[in-house]
Amino acid sequence: MHPAPSVIIFTALSGLGFGLLFFLGFGFPEPRGWTAFGYFFVAYALGVGGLLASTLHLGNPQRAAKAFRQWRTSWLSREGVAAVATLLVMAVYAIGLIFFDHALPLFGWLGGLLALLTVFTTSKIYNQLKTVPRWNLPLTPVLFFAYALAGGALLAGQAMLAAVLLLLLSALQWAGWQLGDKAFANAGHSIETATGLGELGKVRQLEGPHSGTNYLLQELVHVVGRKHAQKLRLIAIVTLGLIPAALLLFLPVGQFVLLIALASHLIGLFISRWLFFAEAEHVVGLYYDLR
Amino acid sequence: MTALPQTTEKKLGLVIDLDTCVGCHACVINCKEWNTSNYGAPLSDMDAYGEKPVGTFLNRVHTYEVKQPGRTAQTVHFPKSCLHCEAAPCVTVCPTGASYKRVEDGIVLVNESDCIGCGLCAWACPYGAREMDRAEGVMKKCTLCVDRIYNDNIPEIDRIPACVRTCPAGARHFGDFADPDSHVSRLSAARGGMELMPEQATRPVNRYLPPRPKTDITGDGKIDLLAPYLDDLPTETGGFLGWLDKALERF
């Protein structure tokens, strides 16, 4: 799949933002006044910024509001509804903390749960696609939760919890890559099943349907970027999980340490999210004899 | 609504005969011609006369080589367009309801005025049947020439999809698969019509007829027509050339 910056930024930032909203909603921490404003500003900037980034890849962004209509069937629609509901409910909670020095825990809990629901719907947009076996694994939503919670805990300043979650995330992500590597073969797809010509022998493409490129190849068949995948995986695991966890566990936790841990986490997060798209093989590539 | 209908009254679709298709791409061209000038946004080309032309097509013809060990390879031309699946995954993922499957005839269509161009339907389709139009930012796909097949303003003989109408080899057939006596149903049954990528469980309506087996000319190691003459060919060369051959072998 084409690793478009808009979707990488969208999934990475909105995951962090909604992860932070989850912790804020349940009172970890429960800041007041200007401090509360700072926390909620970061959470909303990430969440809303991510959602806005996702509209950049639309062909007709002016009609984006129509995407709220099909929540009964479409995970993308559900994601939009869940995100807006989270932001609205949390706004009530945030206004209480910022302006009235008063917590409304019911709104906080509801908003926190909605934030988790939003992360789940985001993961399902990718997880539901049988055409991309690497994403069509039960571990995909688990990983999205792990990213949102680990990053959210880090942003919320919950140092010990963040360290544990970051280590857990590293392990889960590593397992995800190992399982993902086998997913395409396990799903049983091949150029023979794609063309139905398997009974006649071994199939290969002799001539493509077009001499240039097309939308399908540009969007769904990304083969160039995987050359350094193994090295990038290693860099991602170290920067997104191991370095920040080590900093939080072995150094006295303060603003500066948290900031460095966050910077390292962001680098790893973006690399791993780039790999999430670049390594995902769509079955349509079989028709082009390309994976 | 992007919920799929439980069942459709008709199941209109195509039979594509891989034995007959000669790979001329006439279906591709006639499809582009009809659909760029009729229903919906035109099928645009980008940089059409430049170095890297790219354009929107609803129908593409791949060419494959099929080879069994010890046998002559076989060339198969393979036209590919929307299969109008009964369990169309492209429809249910649509967030706006722009994509839908018609209850009356099973055709999968895009309402372009509702399409936001998110591209998720193209991600969900295993067959590469949907292409985003770069000029309009909306998803384009085969309409089964819905604006021809019910069109009273054109001669009756033309009320079939453009690709079927134009095929010079007669490799494409259009009809109703819900009717077991329709010519497409009978043709598919007689020739072992197959689904593409059945493991995706999309239940495509379109059927592909596998190529008939080729006469095997290498099975017994002889080419029958010329074999009697070929038998007499010497396996070793004598004279100066024979000596030279052996000398060079040794060298």
XYZ file of C-alpha atoms in Angstrom:
542
model
C 0.000 0.000 0.000
C 1.163 3.502 -0.763
C 2.487 5.069 2.455
C 0.770 8.437 1.970
C 1.925 11.078 4.496
C -1.695 12.124 5.117
C -2.782 8.714 6.429
C 0.462 8.137 8.342
C 0.087 11.488 10.108
C -3.634 10.912 10.661
C -3.345 7.501 12.287
C -0.237 8.376 14.321
C -1.342 11.760 15.694
C -5.014 11.002 16.259
C -4.011 7.789 18.067
C -1.803 9.818 20.426
C -4.467 12.472 20.921
C -7.251 10.032 21.752
C -4.870 8.039 23.963
C -4.172 11.212 25.960
C -7.909 11.987 26.140
C -8.501 8.519 27.617
C -6.088 9.191 30.490
C -7.379 12.728 31.038
C -10.964 11.449 31.096
C -10.198 8.993 33.876
C -8.328 11.594 35.913
C -4.707 10.598 35.262
C -3.868 13.451 35.704
C -6.722 15.720 36.740
C -5.241 19.183 36.074
C -7.027 22.502 36.679
C -6.977 25.952 35.088
C -4.167 26.791 32.716
C -2.473 23.417 33.209
C -5.692 21.706 32.185
C -5.875 24.012 29.172
C -2.360 22.924 28.172
C -3.196 19.215 28.393
C -6.475 19.494 26.516
C -4.944 21.801 23.919
C -2.317 19.148 23.105
C -4.932 16.356 23.028
C -7.320 18.284 20.779
C -4.512 19.545 18.515
C -3.368 15.942 17.951
C -6.848 14.468 17.574
C -8.326 17.203 15.397
C -5.046 17.712 13.528
C -4.944 14.031 12.674
C -8.545 14.072 11.468
C -7.872 17.136 9.318
C -4.765 15.471 7.859
C -6.918 12.512 6.847
C -9.176 14.789 4.789
C -6.132 15.881 2.745
C -6.144 12.645 0.773
C -9.818 12.978 -0.186
C -10.671 13.680 -3.801
C -13.583 15.907 -2.752
C -12.936 17.108 0.829
C -15.789 19.639 0.606
C -18.228 16.732 0.870
C -16.488 15.203 3.918
C -19.552 15.792 6.123
C -21.418 13.143 4.118
C -19.076 10.551 5.644
C -21.041 10.595 8.927
C -24.084 8.980 7.314
C -23.259 5.289 6.926
C -22.298 4.352 10.490
C -24.524 1.249 10.294
C -22.195 -0.458 7.807
C -18.977 1.513 7.350
C -16.078 1.573 9.821
C -14.793 4.796 8.281
C -18.138 6.444 8.974
C -18.204 5.019 12.526
C -14.729 6.420 13.070
C -15.929 9.915 12.176
C -18.972 9.655 14.443
C -16.955 8.251 17.361
C -14.264 10.934 17.011
C -16.745 13.819 16.994
C -18.698 12.312 19.916
C -15.463 11.961 21.915
C -14.401 15.522 21.205
C -17.824 16.921 22.168
C -18.198 14.941 25.416
C -14.617 15.649 26.467
C -15.144 19.343 25.744
C -17.723 19.486 28.560
C -15.271 17.775 30.914
C -12.429 20.068 29.795
C -14.501 23.248 30.260
C -15.318 22.139 33.819
C -11.639 21.656 34.653
C -10.307 24.722 32.873
C -12.868 27.399 33.711
C -14.773 26.198 36.786
C -12.094 24.260 38.681
C -14.615 21.454 38.817
C -14.409 17.861 37.542
C -17.446 16.177 36.002
C -16.319 12.554 36.269
C -19.280 11.136 34.354
C -18.345 13.166 31.273
C -14.689 12.255 31.802
C -15.371 8.509 31.954
C -17.770 8.572 29.030
C -15.304 10.665 26.992
C -12.447 8.328 27.924
C -14.372 5.267 26.783
C -15.399 7.028 23.577
C -11.724 7.869 22.957
C -10.905 4.155 23.154
C -13.835 3.390 20.859
C -12.469 5.907 18.354
C -9.083 4.180 18.362
C -10.851 0.849 17.796
C -12.855 2.191 14.834
C -9.656 3.603 13.296
C -8.011 0.204 13.550
C -11.058 -1.503 12.006
C -10.824 0.642 8.856
C -7.613 -1.252 8.086
C -8.298 -4.489 9.934
C -11.553 -5.182 8.030
C -9.816 -5.387 4.628
C -9.493 -9.013 3.542
C -7.623 -7.697 0.533
C -4.627 -6.818 2.750
C -3.853 -10.008 4.717
C -1.211 -8.301 6.867
C -3.871 -5.943 8.275
C -6.597 -8.589 8.411
C -5.164 -10.093 11.626
C -6.802 -9.930 15.092
C -3.625 -8.309 16.396
C -4.194 -5.106 14.369
C -6.773 -3.526 16.735
C -4.692 -4.681 19.727
C -1.685 -2.854 18.300
C -3.675 0.341 17.702
C -4.829 0.222 21.342
C -1.275 -0.408 22.523
C 0.057 2.566 20.536
C -2.702 4.893 21.747
C -2.390 3.857 25.413
C 1.416 3.846 25.558
C 1.696 7.191 23.755
C -1.217 8.603 25.752
C 0.330 7.593 29.068
C 3.602 9.195 28.003
C 1.840 12.454 27.078
C -0.165 12.337 30.312
C 3.072 12.130 32.289
C 2.237 8.753 33.851
C 5.892 7.693 33.798
C 5.806 4.202 35.341
C 2.648 3.154 33.534
C 4.031 4.552 30.270
C 7.275 2.599 30.686
C 5.405 -0.672 31.188
C 3.039 0.028 28.282
C 5.938 1.025 25.997
C 7.706 -2.268 26.691
C 4.459 -4.156 26.109
C 3.928 -2.218 22.883
C 7.440 -3.112 21.684
C 6.773 -6.808 22.260
C 3.367 -6.671 20.590
C 4.700 -4.761 17.586
C 7.518 -7.246 17.135
C 5.037 -10.134 17.323
C 2.799 -8.273 14.867
C 5.589 -8.087 12.310
C 6.384 -11.783 12.662
C 2.718 -12.798 12.252
C 2.219 -10.279 9.458
C 5.098 -11.744 7.465
C 3.202 -15.031 7.187
C -0.269 -13.544 6.673
C -0.285 -13.336 2.879
C 0.822 -16.943 2.383
C -1.561 -18.180 5.085
C -4.503 -16.487 3.374
C -3.906 -18.748 0.369
C -3.821 -16.098 -2.338
C -1.663 -16.566 -5.417
C -1.586 -15.463 -9.033
C -3.136 -18.874 -9.782
C -6.218 -18.260 -7.595
C -6.433 -14.667 -8.815
C -6.589 -15.704 -12.467
C -8.212 -19.117 -11.966
C -5.578 -20.535 -14.331
C -3.779 -22.663 -11.744
C -5.051 -25.953 -13.137
C -3.316 -25.229 -16.438
C 0.091 -24.675 -14.876
C 2.330 -22.003 -13.392
C 1.132 -18.493 -14.208
C 3.230 -15.388 -14.797
C 2.359 -12.065 -16.340
C 3.641 -11.891 -19.889
C 2.470 -8.387 -20.662
C 0.835 -5.764 -18.483
C -2.495 -4.175 -19.337
C -0.936 -0.733 -19.722
C 2.527 0.495 -20.621
C 2.592 3.244 -17.993
C 1.408 3.233 -14.422
C -2.136 3.620 -13.090
C -4.099 4.382 -9.927
C -3.997 0.758 -8.763
C -0.225 0.479 -8.990
C 0.330 3.890 -7.403
C -2.119 3.345 -4.551
C -2.085 -0.386 -3.817
C 1.167 -1.870 -5.075
C 4.120 -0.309 -3.267
C 7.191 -2.458 -3.718
C 10.137 -0.052 -3.677
C 10.171 0.909 -0.007
C 10.563 -2.514 1.556
C 14.254 -2.882 0.833
C 15.337 -1.688 4.272
C 12.316 -2.987 6.158
C 14.289 -5.147 8.611
C 16.624 -2.303 9.605
C 13.717 0.115 9.905
C 11.870 -2.327 12.161
C 14.849 -2.462 14.476
C 15.211 1.330 14.557
C 11.469 1.678 15.160
C 11.366 -0.757 18.092
C 14.381 0.856 19.762
C 13.146 4.429 19.361
C 9.434 3.945 19.954
C 9.649 1.626 22.943
C 13.056 0.690 24.357
C 14.734 4.122 24.591
C 11.738 5.931 26.129
C 11.063 3.045 28.530
C 14.723 2.991 29.619
C 14.707 6.783 30.137
C 11.566 6.613 32.273
C 12.783 3.657 34.326
C 16.389 4.630 34.978
C 16.409 8.451 35.089
C 14.685 10.715 37.603
C 11.458 11.626 35.823
C 10.987 15.305 35.003
C 9.698 17.468 32.177
C 12.961 17.151 30.273
C 13.167 13.348 30.459
C 9.506 13.060 29.430
C 10.137 15.351 26.472
C 13.142 13.346 25.260
C 11.193 10.094 25.727
C 8.301 11.570 23.733
C 10.587 12.750 20.916
C 12.124 9.288 20.643
C 8.666 7.685 20.721
C 7.430 9.959 17.916
C 10.360 9.006 15.657
C 9.656 5.309 16.185
C 5.920 5.803 15.824
C 6.266 7.455 12.417
C 8.737 4.824 11.169
C 6.510 1.979 12.308
C 3.413 3.605 10.812
C 5.287 4.080 7.525
C 6.116 0.358 7.604
C 2.470 -0.429 8.414
C 1.522 0.903 4.982
C 4.680 0.220 2.966
C 4.865 -3.444 3.978
C 1.150 -4.132 3.483
C 0.620 -6.171 0.348
C -2.718 -5.857 -1.458
C -3.976 -8.923 -3.325
C -4.551 -6.895 -6.516
C -0.763 -6.935 -6.955
C -1.137 -10.609 -7.901
C -2.751 -9.613 -11.201
C 0.347 -7.567 -11.969
C 2.694 -10.319 -10.774
C 3.922 -7.785 -8.208
C 3.600 -7.881 -4.459
C -27.533 3.043 1.954
C -24.375 0.987 1.814
C -25.983 -2.148 3.226
C -26.032 -4.870 0.577
C -29.412 -6.159 -0.581
C -30.199 -9.694 0.647
C -30.963 -10.734 -2.889
C -31.419 -9.036 -6.245
C -34.199 -9.650 -8.774
C -31.743 -10.048 -11.634
C -28.038 -10.796 -11.546
C -26.735 -9.026 -14.602
C -23.150 -9.779 -15.479
C -20.617 -10.934 -18.031
C -19.178 -14.205 -19.194
C -15.617 -13.740 -20.409
C -14.231 -16.523 -22.571
C -10.485 -16.819 -21.983
C -10.289 -19.391 -24.767
C -11.574 -16.953 -27.371
C -10.106 -13.621 -26.241
C -7.304 -12.558 -28.580
C -6.111 -9.670 -26.416
C -6.890 -6.909 -28.920
C -7.988 -4.405 -26.228
C -10.983 -3.307 -28.329
C -13.205 -3.757 -25.227
C -10.883 -1.448 -23.271
C -11.083 1.252 -25.921
C -14.813 1.043 -26.548
C -15.444 1.038 -22.791
C -13.361 4.182 -22.417
C -15.069 5.826 -25.395
C -18.613 5.131 -24.193
C -18.051 5.859 -20.535
C -16.022 9.013 -21.025
C -18.882 10.628 -22.915
C -21.955 9.355 -21.067
C -22.887 8.504 -17.424
C -20.933 10.435 -14.793
C -17.645 12.272 -14.909
C -15.450 11.708 -17.993
C -12.619 9.177 -17.712
C -9.711 11.599 -17.610
C -6.146 11.149 -18.772
C -3.293 12.941 -17.072
C -0.223 13.988 -19.051
C -1.779 12.172 -22.019
C 0.867 13.289 -24.521
C 3.714 13.641 -22.058
C 6.355 11.334 -20.675
C 4.283 9.650 -17.986
C 0.709 9.299 -19.185
C -1.773 7.863 -16.713
C -5.518 7.568 -17.126
C -8.735 6.153 -15.769
C -10.004 2.929 -17.325
C -12.843 0.650 -16.230
C -11.569 -2.378 -18.078
C -8.009 -3.669 -18.441
C -6.561 -6.632 -20.348
C -3.644 -8.497 -18.788
C -1.721 -11.146 -20.691
C -0.439 -14.205 -18.858
C 1.818 -17.103 -19.718
C 0.746 -20.463 -18.283
C 3.375 -23.168 -18.259
C 3.498 -26.771 -17.137
C 6.914 -28.408 -16.832
C 7.886 -30.115 -20.085
C 5.045 -28.560 -22.044
C 4.713 -25.649 -24.384
C 3.702 -22.447 -22.620
C 0.229 -21.102 -23.297
C -0.685 -17.423 -23.652
C -3.918 -16.286 -21.998
C -5.369 -12.818 -22.531
C -7.289 -11.785 -19.473
C -9.789 -8.890 -19.527
C -10.647 -7.639 -16.057
C -13.416 -5.278 -14.972
C -15.926 -5.083 -12.115
C -17.410 -8.510 -11.310
C -20.551 -7.000 -9.667
C -20.077 -9.240 -6.609
C -23.091 -10.366 -4.577
C -21.102 -9.770 -1.371
C -19.397 -6.660 -2.726
C -16.845 -5.508 -0.091
C -16.503 -2.145 -1.866
C -20.112 -1.217 -1.051
C -20.167 -1.808 2.702
C -16.962 0.148 3.407
C -18.298 3.342 1.782
C -18.787 6.023 4.461
C -21.181 8.212 2.462
C -23.489 5.727 0.748
C -22.157 6.732 -2.665
C -21.457 3.083 -3.495
C -24.474 0.842 -3.755
C -25.718 -2.400 -5.272
C -29.018 -2.162 -7.136
C -31.845 -4.398 -5.916
C -33.435 -4.683 -9.363
C -30.458 -5.982 -11.350
C -27.476 -6.338 -9.009
C -25.342 -3.701 -10.747
C -22.808 -2.038 -8.411
C -22.716 1.710 -8.997
C -21.208 4.904 -7.588
C -23.328 8.001 -7.033
C -20.619 10.494 -7.905
C -22.278 13.481 -6.265
C -21.948 11.695 -2.895
C -18.425 10.322 -3.431
C -15.775 12.077 -1.320
C -12.927 10.246 -3.058
C -11.549 8.544 0.061
C -10.480 5.521 -1.973
C -11.436 2.943 0.664
C -13.658 1.038 -1.803
C -10.681 0.570 -4.133
C -8.708 -0.768 -1.151
C -11.525 -3.201 -0.374
C -11.811 -4.583 -3.928
C -9.551 -7.604 -4.544
C -9.845 -7.292 -8.324
C -8.647 -3.746 -8.952
C -12.000 -2.895 -10.504
C -12.169 0.642 -9.146
C -9.957 3.525 -10.173
C -9.992 7.040 -8.779
C -10.391 9.715 -11.424
C -7.562 12.179 -10.865
C -9.395 15.110 -12.445
C -12.742 14.752 -10.665
C -11.559 13.097 -7.429
C -14.368 10.549 -7.573
C -14.256 6.765 -7.852
C -14.959 5.303 -11.286
C -16.012 1.768 -12.019
C -17.802 -0.410 -14.565
C -21.523 0.417 -14.691
C -22.282 -2.576 -16.915
C -23.209 0.252 -19.307
C -26.388 0.920 -17.353
C -26.990 3.818 -19.745
C -26.987 1.460 -22.776
C -28.757 -1.680 -21.617
C -32.019 0.121 -20.718
C -31.670 2.847 -23.344
C -34.701 3.064 -25.657
C -33.009 5.751 -27.762
C -30.446 3.406 -29.300
C -31.092 0.425 -31.596
C -31.969 -2.779 -29.731
C -28.815 -4.522 -30.940
C -26.741 -1.903 -29.091
C -28.473 -2.396 -25.732
C -25.603 -4.439 -24.319
C -22.405 -3.214 -22.626
C -19.964 -1.452 -24.960
C -17.245 -4.050 -24.329
C -19.566 -6.901 -25.351
C -20.900 -5.014 -28.390
C -17.426 -4.324 -29.738
C -15.618 -7.622 -29.069
C -14.564 -8.887 -32.527
C -13.843 -12.387 -31.206
C -17.158 -12.934 -29.436
C -15.309 -13.521 -26.182
C -17.708 -11.463 -24.041
C -21.328 -12.294 -23.248
C -23.878 -10.287 -21.281
C -26.964 -11.635 -19.516
C -28.864 -12.495 -16.349
C -27.272 -15.119 -14.106
C -30.386 -15.289 -11.913
C -32.142 -17.023 -14.791
C -30.740 -20.580 -15.092
C -31.902 -20.742 -18.727
C -30.225 -17.509 -19.862
C -27.462 -17.974 -22.415
C -24.830 -16.766 -19.946
C -25.975 -19.288 -17.308
C -25.976 -22.125 -19.836
C -22.625 -21.095 -21.295
C -21.053 -20.867 -17.849
C -22.442 -24.278 -16.841
C -21.294 -25.955 -20.065
C -17.756 -24.592 -20.005
C -17.016 -24.639 -16.253
C -17.301 -20.897 -15.668
C -15.151 -19.889 -12.701
C -15.025 -17.196 -10.017
C -11.856 -15.181 -9.532
C -10.170 -15.426 -6.117
C -13.036 -17.419 -4.535
C -11.160 -17.434 -1.205
C -12.060 -13.743 -0.814
C -15.730 -14.823 -0.532
C -16.984 -11.882 -2.593
C -19.307 -14.123 -4.658
C -18.685 -12.452 -8.035
C -21.486 -12.528 -10.611
C -19.166 -12.457 -13.644
C -17.777 -15.795 -14.769
C -14.569 -16.637 -16.638
C -14.462 -19.591 -19.022
C -11.090 -21.364 -18.745
C -9.045 -21.835 -21.921
C -9.570 -25.229 -23.559
C -6.530 -27.515 -23.238
C -4.013 -27.080 -26.056
C -3.103 -29.946 -28.348
C 0.043 -31.327 -26.779
C 2.694 -31.431 -29.456
C 5.615 -32.290 -27.218
C 4.015 -35.053 -25.137
C 5.787 -38.004 -26.772
C 8.877 -36.094 -27.815
C 7.822 -35.921 -31.484
C 6.289 -33.233 -33.597
C 3.857 -35.384 -35.550
C 3.705 -33.623 -38.918
C 7.436 -33.313 -39.550
C 8.638 -36.184 -37.381
C 9.326 -38.661 -40.223
C 11.666 -36.188 -41.891
C 13.302 -35.047 -38.679
C 14.159 -38.662 -37.750
C 16.651 -38.816 -40.582
C 18.668 -35.905 -39.350
C 22.194 -37.009 -38.446
C 23.031 -36.693 -34.782
C 26.786 -36.452 -35.481
C 28.506 -34.474 -38.162
C 31.315 -36.113 -40.097
C 34.110 -34.659 -42.194
C 36.017 -31.462 -41.450
C 33.199 -29.881 -39.445
C 32.923 -33.018 -37.313
C 36.632 -32.939 -36.618
C 36.496 -29.224 -35.814
C 33.567 -29.786 -33.461
C 35.420 -32.523 -31.559
C 38.662 -30.530 -31.511
C 36.908 -27.483 -30.070
C 35.086 -29.655 -27.509
C 38.417 -31.016 -26.314
C 39.987 -27.542 -26.328
